[in-house]
């Protein structure tokens, strides 16, 4: 089976920018034994494209440190100031456009761009920021980032910023943590609606989720989240959140991070693909066949050993087929649902 797929979230740009090697673009284009995604492996797996996240830690903070201690101490990390957030975001954006200039991918601003890239056998990349710390409350930097191709924003990562509050990494807890969106956060949602920028609810707390649901005129989207009833992590979606996403004709992207899959919340590689299928089953029941997609969190999380990296995605798709999902439904989960959602939000 060779089904192309579109991924709702990866942290590959940060992994590359954070790497000690100087030839960041060559690492992606030529391939490497590091990480989860590079161009040769993505092509061999059938990855048509995805949301390339720009998660802005200070550049001195290694992604490996976050990944090594994903549960942390259950507390929110400190706020990140505008200047370091912009430095790291611009570094990742520069690498994204360097990769486009070298022919490795196409930065896409619409579903038509994505279809053109797929037809040309070029990876389609959506410019996404995970945590809006690089955006100033006057939105001057939003204008610059939008002009550069920004089409998707996660308001928060798992910390607070000027716009809202994220959830800390806690197990056996729910996302009812902290206040809702600030006035600037509500204005950001409205601005995203006006400019057809997707608003990503993954990492946002419950009060912020409710504010977005009340304000936004676009489908509700959680690009990389799972089912709280199976894995009771703050990062996963409660039944009422899933119902709101379904009501808005939105989407949930299945997160491959083992700690958000397992009922015990452990980040261990020995996590069966069958547990991923269980989350897909529950998501289909909760949001419908048109509301489930993929959101791997590759290069930002520990994934099941049987997936390993991007080349393992066909094994997940085959597991869905083996479960009895027809090829039409598997293709929707793999690609078509994201294309439909992007057309209805970004254009």
mmCIF file of C-alpha atoms in Angstrom:
data_model
loop_
_atom_site.group_PDB
_atom_site.id
_atom_site.type_symbol
_atom_site.label_atom_id
_atom_site.label_comp_id
_atom_site.label_asym_id
_atom_site.label_seq_id
_atom_site.Cartn_x
_atom_site.Cartn_y
_atom_site.Cartn_z
ATOM 1 C CA UNK A 1 0.000 0.000 0.000
ATOM 2 C CA UNK A 2 1.367 3.402 -0.988
ATOM 3 C CA UNK A 3 -0.905 6.091 0.434
ATOM 4 C CA UNK A 4 0.490 9.639 0.535
ATOM 5 C CA UNK A 5 0.089 11.436 3.842
ATOM 6 C CA UNK A 6 0.124 14.980 5.203
ATOM 7 C CA UNK A 7 1.398 15.577 8.722
ATOM 8 C CA UNK A 8 -0.216 18.094 11.065
ATOM 9 C CA UNK A 9 2.881 18.828 13.141
ATOM 10 C CA UNK A 10 6.630 18.331 13.183
ATOM 11 C CA UNK A 11 9.518 20.062 14.971
ATOM 12 C CA UNK A 12 12.114 19.281 12.322
ATOM 13 C CA UNK A 13 13.171 22.896 11.774
ATOM 14 C CA UNK A 14 14.022 23.330 15.443
ATOM 15 C CA UNK A 15 15.938 20.056 15.506
ATOM 16 C CA UNK A 16 18.006 21.221 12.546
ATOM 17 C CA UNK A 17 18.588 24.759 13.825
ATOM 18 C CA UNK A 18 19.504 23.375 17.243
ATOM 19 C CA UNK A 19 21.995 20.861 15.809
ATOM 20 C CA UNK A 20 25.723 21.412 16.189
ATOM 21 C CA UNK A 21 26.375 20.773 12.500
ATOM 22 C CA UNK A 22 26.687 23.849 10.339
ATOM 23 C CA UNK A 23 25.168 22.451 7.138
ATOM 24 C CA UNK A 24 21.570 22.424 8.351
ATOM 25 C CA UNK A 25 19.981 22.336 4.909
ATOM 26 C CA UNK A 26 22.259 19.521 3.749
ATOM 27 C CA UNK A 27 21.247 17.450 6.761
ATOM 28 C CA UNK A 28 17.646 17.619 5.603
ATOM 29 C CA UNK A 29 18.274 17.257 1.870
ATOM 30 C CA UNK A 30 20.913 14.533 1.924
ATOM 31 C CA UNK A 31 19.545 12.642 4.912
ATOM 32 C CA UNK A 32 20.887 11.888 8.355
ATOM 33 C CA UNK A 33 20.666 9.234 11.017
ATOM 34 C CA UNK A 34 19.422 11.889 13.430
ATOM 35 C CA UNK A 35 15.819 12.639 14.197
ATOM 36 C CA UNK A 36 12.594 11.571 12.541
ATOM 37 C CA UNK A 37 12.274 13.455 9.249
ATOM 38 C CA UNK A 38 14.593 14.250 6.381
ATOM 39 C CA UNK A 39 13.888 14.468 2.666
ATOM 40 C CA UNK A 40 15.036 10.984 1.572
ATOM 41 C CA UNK A 41 13.121 9.220 4.327
ATOM 42 C CA UNK A 42 10.032 11.393 3.811
ATOM 43 C CA UNK A 43 9.969 10.636 0.099
ATOM 44 C CA UNK A 44 10.398 6.915 0.643
ATOM 45 C CA UNK A 45 7.507 6.907 3.132
ATOM 46 C CA UNK A 46 5.103 8.879 0.949
ATOM 47 C CA UNK A 47 5.025 12.080 2.994
ATOM 48 C CA UNK A 48 3.364 14.686 0.798
ATOM 49 C CA UNK A 49 3.963 17.523 3.241
ATOM 50 C CA UNK A 50 2.950 18.953 6.565
ATOM 51 C CA UNK A 51 2.858 21.787 9.052
ATOM 52 C CA UNK A 52 6.484 22.726 9.768
ATOM 53 C CA UNK A 53 6.409 24.181 13.250
ATOM 54 C CA UNK A 54 8.590 26.948 14.611
ATOM 55 C CA UNK A 55 8.626 26.421 18.365
ATOM 56 C CA UNK A 56 10.584 29.312 19.886
ATOM 57 C CA UNK A 57 12.735 28.427 22.859
ATOM 58 C CA UNK A 58 15.803 30.581 23.427
ATOM 59 C CA UNK A 59 18.393 29.314 20.974
ATOM 60 C CA UNK A 60 20.570 28.303 23.918
ATOM 61 C CA UNK A 61 17.858 25.866 25.054
ATOM 62 C CA UNK A 62 18.195 22.501 23.385
ATOM 63 C CA UNK A 63 15.151 20.659 22.105
ATOM 64 C CA UNK A 64 16.842 17.531 23.424
ATOM 65 C CA UNK A 65 16.432 18.895 26.932
ATOM 66 C CA UNK A 66 12.688 19.240 26.454
ATOM 67 C CA UNK A 67 12.385 15.800 24.879
ATOM 68 C CA UNK A 68 14.488 14.151 27.581
ATOM 69 C CA UNK A 69 12.214 15.391 30.352
ATOM 70 C CA UNK A 70 8.795 15.746 28.708
ATOM 71 C CA UNK A 71 6.872 15.524 31.962
ATOM 72 C CA UNK A 72 9.064 18.152 33.592
ATOM 73 C CA UNK A 73 7.962 19.001 37.126
ATOM 74 C CA UNK A 74 4.354 19.569 36.125
ATOM 75 C CA UNK A 75 4.804 23.329 36.231
ATOM 76 C CA UNK A 76 4.659 25.855 33.417
ATOM 77 C CA UNK A 77 8.063 26.923 32.079
ATOM 78 C CA UNK A 78 8.898 30.613 32.477
ATOM 79 C CA UNK A 79 7.570 33.108 29.962
ATOM 80 C CA UNK A 80 9.750 33.784 26.925
ATOM 81 C CA UNK A 81 10.581 37.379 26.024
ATOM 82 C CA UNK A 82 9.836 38.774 22.578
ATOM 83 C CA UNK A 83 13.444 39.266 21.433
ATOM 84 C CA UNK A 84 14.713 35.679 21.924
ATOM 85 C CA UNK A 85 11.430 34.320 20.583
ATOM 86 C CA UNK A 86 11.853 36.341 17.405
ATOM 87 C CA UNK A 87 15.502 35.306 17.014
ATOM 88 C CA UNK A 88 14.700 31.612 17.167
ATOM 89 C CA UNK A 89 11.559 31.902 15.026
ATOM 90 C CA UNK A 90 13.396 33.889 12.348
ATOM 91 C CA UNK A 91 16.242 31.350 12.357
ATOM 92 C CA UNK A 92 13.796 28.533 11.660
ATOM 93 C CA UNK A 93 11.940 30.584 9.038
ATOM 94 C CA UNK A 94 15.233 31.353 7.304
ATOM 95 C CA UNK A 95 16.063 27.652 7.172
ATOM 96 C CA UNK A 96 12.608 26.848 5.772
ATOM 97 C CA UNK A 97 13.127 29.313 2.925
ATOM 98 C CA UNK A 98 16.682 28.105 2.362
ATOM 99 C CA UNK A 99 15.259 24.622 1.873
ATOM 100 C CA UNK A 100 12.704 26.000 -0.581
ATOM 101 C CA UNK A 101 15.398 27.823 -2.535
ATOM 102 C CA UNK A 102 17.391 24.587 -2.764
ATOM 103 C CA UNK A 103 14.382 22.727 -4.147
ATOM 104 C CA UNK A 104 13.704 20.529 -1.112
ATOM 105 C CA UNK A 105 10.154 21.757 -0.516
ATOM 106 C CA UNK A 106 7.583 24.396 -1.382
ATOM 107 C CA UNK A 107 6.179 26.798 1.209
ATOM 108 C CA UNK A 108 2.440 26.708 0.568
ATOM 109 C CA UNK A 109 -0.106 29.436 1.275
ATOM 110 C CA UNK A 110 -3.215 27.630 0.001
ATOM 111 C CA UNK A 111 -4.543 24.189 -0.802
ATOM 112 C CA UNK A 112 -3.917 24.973 -4.489
ATOM 113 C CA UNK A 113 -0.237 25.470 -3.642
ATOM 114 C CA UNK A 114 -0.212 22.133 -1.825
ATOM 115 C CA UNK A 115 -1.793 20.304 -4.747
ATOM 116 C CA UNK A 116 0.700 21.910 -7.131
ATOM 117 C CA UNK A 117 3.602 20.850 -4.925
ATOM 118 C CA UNK A 118 2.297 17.293 -4.722
ATOM 119 C CA UNK A 119 1.882 17.177 -8.502
ATOM 120 C CA UNK A 120 5.470 18.388 -8.892
ATOM 121 C CA UNK A 121 6.655 15.792 -6.347
ATOM 122 C CA UNK A 122 7.896 18.496 -3.987
ATOM 123 C CA UNK A 123 7.182 18.399 -0.281
ATOM 124 C CA UNK A 124 4.456 20.888 0.677
ATOM 125 C CA UNK A 125 5.226 22.890 3.814
ATOM 126 C CA UNK A 126 2.812 25.029 5.830
ATOM 127 C CA UNK A 127 4.568 27.832 7.766
ATOM 128 C CA UNK A 128 3.357 27.306 11.356
ATOM 129 C CA UNK A 129 4.437 28.829 14.660
ATOM 130 C CA UNK A 130 3.904 26.876 17.886
ATOM 131 C CA UNK A 131 3.544 29.501 20.571
ATOM 132 C CA UNK A 132 2.963 33.117 19.562
ATOM 133 C CA UNK A 133 5.816 34.578 21.623
ATOM 134 C CA UNK A 134 7.406 36.046 18.466
ATOM 135 C CA UNK A 135 4.308 38.176 17.842
ATOM 136 C CA UNK A 136 4.137 41.538 19.586
ATOM 137 C CA UNK A 137 0.779 42.733 20.996
ATOM 138 C CA UNK A 138 0.659 45.503 18.363
ATOM 139 C CA UNK A 139 0.833 42.742 15.690
ATOM 140 C CA UNK A 140 3.597 44.409 13.679
ATOM 141 C CA UNK A 141 5.532 41.146 13.574
ATOM 142 C CA UNK A 142 2.349 39.295 12.615
ATOM 143 C CA UNK A 143 2.227 41.402 9.450
ATOM 144 C CA UNK A 144 5.838 40.555 8.635
ATOM 145 C CA UNK A 145 5.396 36.856 9.362
ATOM 146 C CA UNK A 146 2.164 36.739 7.363
ATOM 147 C CA UNK A 147 3.866 38.353 4.392
ATOM 148 C CA UNK A 148 6.619 35.739 4.738
ATOM 149 C CA UNK A 149 4.060 32.945 4.474
ATOM 150 C CA UNK A 150 2.737 32.314 7.996
ATOM 151 C CA UNK A 151 -0.606 30.493 7.688
ATOM 152 C CA UNK A 152 -0.997 28.632 10.992
ATOM 153 C CA UNK A 153 -0.538 29.667 14.639
ATOM 154 C CA UNK A 154 -0.603 27.719 17.860
ATOM 155 C CA UNK A 155 -1.429 30.462 20.348
ATOM 156 C CA UNK A 156 0.581 28.814 23.102
ATOM 157 C CA UNK A 157 3.048 26.057 23.718
ATOM 158 C CA UNK A 158 2.975 24.624 27.266
ATOM 159 C CA UNK A 159 3.638 27.951 28.957
ATOM 160 C CA UNK A 160 1.965 31.345 29.318
ATOM 161 C CA UNK A 161 2.495 34.269 26.961
ATOM 162 C CA UNK A 162 0.911 37.621 26.164
ATOM 163 C CA UNK A 163 -2.032 35.924 24.457
ATOM 164 C CA UNK A 164 -2.983 32.926 26.582
ATOM 165 C CA UNK A 165 -1.887 30.080 28.827
ATOM 166 C CA UNK A 166 -0.769 26.628 27.817
ATOM 167 C CA UNK A 167 -1.116 23.429 29.794
ATOM 168 C CA UNK A 168 1.845 22.014 31.717
ATOM 169 C CA UNK A 169 2.761 18.392 31.033
ATOM 170 C CA UNK A 170 0.714 16.600 33.697
ATOM 171 C CA UNK A 171 -0.755 13.110 33.750
ATOM 172 C CA UNK A 172 -4.005 12.175 35.486
ATOM 173 C CA UNK A 173 -5.057 15.790 35.139
ATOM 174 C CA UNK A 174 -7.285 17.818 32.864
ATOM 175 C CA UNK A 175 -6.624 21.071 30.983
ATOM 176 C CA UNK A 176 -8.704 23.194 33.395
ATOM 177 C CA UNK A 177 -5.577 25.101 34.375
ATOM 178 C CA UNK A 178 -5.176 28.874 34.354
ATOM 179 C CA UNK A 179 -7.035 31.824 32.829
ATOM 180 C CA UNK A 180 -8.488 32.277 29.373
ATOM 181 C CA UNK A 181 -7.177 34.379 26.514
ATOM 182 C CA UNK A 182 -6.026 37.905 27.204
ATOM 183 C CA UNK A 183 -7.562 40.783 25.254
ATOM 184 C CA UNK A 184 -4.546 40.547 22.943
ATOM 185 C CA UNK A 185 -5.202 36.820 22.527
ATOM 186 C CA UNK A 186 -8.806 37.428 21.539
ATOM 187 C CA UNK A 187 -7.661 40.072 19.073
ATOM 188 C CA UNK A 188 -5.127 37.594 17.648
ATOM 189 C CA UNK A 189 -7.868 35.028 17.006
ATOM 190 C CA UNK A 190 -9.967 37.656 15.240
ATOM 191 C CA UNK A 191 -6.988 38.741 13.155
ATOM 192 C CA UNK A 192 -6.268 35.130 12.185
ATOM 193 C CA UNK A 193 -9.882 34.724 11.067
ATOM 194 C CA UNK A 194 -9.651 37.894 8.973
ATOM 195 C CA UNK A 195 -6.426 36.753 7.293
ATOM 196 C CA UNK A 196 -7.375 33.072 6.921
ATOM 197 C CA UNK A 197 -4.669 31.899 9.316
ATOM 198 C CA UNK A 198 -5.404 28.586 11.028
ATOM 199 C CA UNK A 199 -5.624 28.728 14.843
ATOM 200 C CA UNK A 200 -4.184 25.599 16.467
ATOM 201 C CA UNK A 201 -5.620 24.626 19.862
ATOM 202 C CA UNK A 202 -3.032 22.000 20.807
ATOM 203 C CA UNK A 203 -1.223 23.005 24.036
ATOM 204 C CA UNK A 204 -3.900 25.609 24.911
ATOM 205 C CA UNK A 205 -5.673 25.317 28.262
ATOM 206 C CA UNK A 206 -9.408 24.718 28.658
ATOM 207 C CA UNK A 207 -10.353 28.344 29.323
ATOM 208 C CA UNK A 208 -8.417 29.466 26.248
ATOM 209 C CA UNK A 209 -10.067 26.735 24.184
ATOM 210 C CA UNK A 210 -13.500 27.991 25.225
ATOM 211 C CA UNK A 211 -12.537 31.551 24.301
ATOM 212 C CA UNK A 212 -11.379 30.492 20.829
ATOM 213 C CA UNK A 213 -14.549 28.451 20.327
ATOM 214 C CA UNK A 214 -16.664 31.481 21.282
ATOM 215 C CA UNK A 215 -14.747 33.957 19.105
ATOM 216 C CA UNK A 216 -13.554 32.082 16.049
ATOM 217 C CA UNK A 217 -15.581 31.772 12.873
ATOM 218 C CA UNK A 218 -13.274 29.039 11.530
ATOM 219 C CA UNK A 219 -13.262 25.287 12.195
ATOM 220 C CA UNK A 220 -11.603 24.352 15.483
ATOM 221 C CA UNK A 221 -8.319 22.497 15.005
ATOM 222 C CA UNK A 222 -5.971 20.617 17.324
ATOM 223 C CA UNK A 223 -3.098 19.660 15.059
ATOM 224 C CA UNK A 224 -1.435 17.161 17.422
ATOM 225 C CA UNK A 225 -3.572 15.978 20.317
ATOM 226 C CA UNK A 226 -5.192 12.728 21.467
ATOM 227 C CA UNK A 227 -8.121 11.445 23.516
ATOM 228 C CA UNK A 228 -8.138 12.304 27.227
ATOM 229 C CA UNK A 229 -10.515 9.425 28.018
ATOM 230 C CA UNK A 230 -7.779 6.987 26.941
ATOM 231 C CA UNK A 231 -4.712 8.908 28.136
ATOM 232 C CA UNK A 232 -5.616 11.466 30.824
ATOM 233 C CA UNK A 233 -2.916 13.991 30.003
ATOM 234 C CA UNK A 234 -3.464 17.726 30.118
ATOM 235 C CA UNK A 235 -2.312 17.720 26.485
ATOM 236 C CA UNK A 236 -5.232 15.583 25.354
ATOM 237 C CA UNK A 237 -8.802 16.529 24.510
ATOM 238 C CA UNK A 238 -11.763 16.104 26.837
ATOM 239 C CA UNK A 239 -15.116 14.891 25.526
ATOM 240 C CA UNK A 240 -16.551 18.421 25.494
ATOM 241 C CA UNK A 241 -13.592 19.675 23.463
ATOM 242 C CA UNK A 242 -14.005 16.893 20.929
ATOM 243 C CA UNK A 243 -17.710 17.711 20.684
ATOM 244 C CA UNK A 244 -16.897 21.373 20.009
ATOM 245 C CA UNK A 245 -14.435 20.406 17.289
ATOM 246 C CA UNK A 246 -17.039 18.163 15.674
ATOM 247 C CA UNK A 247 -19.690 20.904 15.853
ATOM 248 C CA UNK A 248 -17.356 23.287 14.017
ATOM 249 C CA UNK A 249 -16.421 20.685 11.354
ATOM 250 C CA UNK A 250 -12.846 20.854 12.604
ATOM 251 C CA UNK A 251 -10.001 18.351 12.866
ATOM 252 C CA UNK A 252 -7.837 16.524 15.390
ATOM 253 C CA UNK A 253 -4.402 15.299 14.292
ATOM 254 C CA UNK A 254 -3.282 12.087 16.005
ATOM 255 C CA UNK A 255 -0.177 12.767 18.123
ATOM 256 C CA UNK A 256 2.385 9.931 18.092
ATOM 257 C CA UNK A 257 4.067 10.951 21.381
ATOM 258 C CA UNK A 258 3.962 7.863 23.572
ATOM 259 C CA UNK A 259 3.147 9.790 26.754
ATOM 260 C CA UNK A 260 -0.007 11.141 25.095
ATOM 261 C CA UNK A 261 -0.996 7.683 23.806
ATOM 262 C CA UNK A 262 -0.505 5.431 26.802
ATOM 263 C CA UNK A 263 -3.090 5.231 29.599
ATOM 264 C CA UNK A 264 -0.201 5.319 32.096
ATOM 265 C CA UNK A 265 1.292 8.429 30.496
ATOM 266 C CA UNK A 266 4.792 6.957 30.282
ATOM 267 C CA UNK A 267 7.186 8.181 27.615
ATOM 268 C CA UNK A 268 8.586 4.812 26.561
ATOM 269 C CA UNK A 269 9.294 3.548 23.068
ATOM 270 C CA UNK A 270 7.757 0.145 23.793
ATOM 271 C CA UNK A 271 4.276 1.410 22.931
ATOM 272 C CA UNK A 272 2.236 -0.648 20.435
ATOM 273 C CA UNK A 273 0.793 0.750 17.221
ATOM 274 C CA UNK A 274 -2.490 -0.827 18.302
ATOM 275 C CA UNK A 275 -2.767 1.901 20.935
ATOM 276 C CA UNK A 276 -2.547 4.517 18.185
ATOM 277 C CA UNK A 277 -5.357 2.714 16.377
ATOM 278 C CA UNK A 278 -7.397 2.813 19.597
ATOM 279 C CA UNK A 279 -7.090 6.599 19.681
ATOM 280 C CA UNK A 280 -8.097 6.810 16.015
ATOM 281 C CA UNK A 281 -11.161 4.669 16.766
ATOM 282 C CA UNK A 282 -12.145 6.991 19.600
ATOM 283 C CA UNK A 283 -11.509 10.107 17.522
ATOM 284 C CA UNK A 284 -13.676 8.837 14.684
ATOM 285 C CA UNK A 285 -16.470 8.120 17.141
ATOM 286 C CA UNK A 286 -16.100 11.581 18.696
ATOM 287 C CA UNK A 287 -15.509 13.868 15.697
ATOM 288 C CA UNK A 288 -16.477 11.766 12.685
ATOM 289 C CA UNK A 289 -14.599 10.376 9.713
ATOM 290 C CA UNK A 290 -13.993 13.859 8.280
ATOM 291 C CA UNK A 291 -12.419 15.138 11.500
ATOM 292 C CA UNK A 292 -9.466 12.800 12.028
ATOM 293 C CA UNK A 293 -5.996 13.281 10.548
ATOM 294 C CA UNK A 294 -2.324 12.785 11.426
ATOM 295 C CA UNK A 295 -0.249 15.105 13.651
ATOM 296 C CA UNK A 296 2.880 13.163 14.468
ATOM 297 C CA UNK A 297 4.954 15.532 16.638
ATOM 298 C CA UNK A 298 7.988 14.041 14.871
ATOM 299 C CA UNK A 299 11.316 15.500 15.997
ATOM 300 C CA UNK A 300 9.654 16.835 19.119
ATOM 301 C CA UNK A 301 8.656 13.695 21.005
ATOM 302 C CA UNK A 302 9.381 10.046 21.691
ATOM 303 C CA UNK A 303 7.314 7.934 19.292
ATOM 304 C CA UNK A 304 6.547 4.189 19.365
ATOM 305 C CA UNK A 305 9.517 2.041 18.370
ATOM 306 C CA UNK A 306 7.389 0.302 15.718
ATOM 307 C CA UNK A 307 6.945 3.710 14.056
ATOM 308 C CA UNK A 308 10.519 4.861 14.682
ATOM 309 C CA UNK A 309 10.525 7.771 12.256
ATOM 310 C CA UNK A 310 8.656 9.003 9.197
ATOM 311 C CA UNK A 311 9.275 5.711 7.395
ATOM 312 C CA UNK A 312 7.034 4.009 9.958
ATOM 313 C CA UNK A 313 3.884 5.953 9.027
ATOM 314 C CA UNK A 314 2.907 3.380 6.343
ATOM 315 C CA UNK A 315 2.859 0.792 9.142
ATOM 316 C CA UNK A 316 0.282 2.882 10.991
ATOM 317 C CA UNK A 317 -1.806 3.215 7.833
ATOM 318 C CA UNK A 318 -1.570 -0.536 7.264
ATOM 319 C CA UNK A 319 -2.664 -1.141 10.857
ATOM 320 C CA UNK A 320 -5.769 0.942 10.158
ATOM 321 C CA UNK A 321 -6.423 -1.157 7.057
ATOM 322 C CA UNK A 322 -5.947 -4.339 9.070
ATOM 323 C CA UNK A 323 -8.443 -3.001 11.619
ATOM 324 C CA UNK A 324 -11.027 -2.949 8.838
ATOM 325 C CA UNK A 325 -10.858 0.673 7.752
ATOM 326 C CA UNK A 326 -11.449 0.876 4.024
ATOM 327 C CA UNK A 327 -8.863 2.463 1.768
ATOM 328 C CA UNK A 328 -11.100 5.499 1.216
ATOM 329 C CA UNK A 329 -11.221 6.239 4.950
ATOM 330 C CA UNK A 330 -7.493 5.643 5.406
ATOM 331 C CA UNK A 331 -6.787 8.084 2.572
ATOM 332 C CA UNK A 332 -9.007 10.668 4.255
ATOM 333 C CA UNK A 333 -7.123 10.290 7.537
ATOM 334 C CA UNK A 334 -3.764 10.313 5.778
ATOM 335 C CA UNK A 335 -4.268 13.248 3.404
ATOM 336 C CA UNK A 336 -7.719 14.277 2.252
ATOM 337 C CA UNK A 337 -9.084 15.545 5.573
ATOM 338 C CA UNK A 338 -6.149 17.928 5.985
ATOM 339 C CA UNK A 339 -6.577 19.213 2.437
ATOM 340 C CA UNK A 340 -10.278 19.827 3.048
ATOM 341 C CA UNK A 341 -9.609 21.631 6.329
ATOM 342 C CA UNK A 342 -6.833 23.769 4.845
ATOM 343 C CA UNK A 343 -9.107 24.765 1.961
ATOM 344 C CA UNK A 344 -11.822 25.810 4.431
ATOM 345 C CA UNK A 345 -9.477 27.802 6.695
ATOM 346 C CA UNK A 346 -6.412 28.974 4.811
ATOM 347 C CA UNK A 347 -7.913 28.972 1.329
#
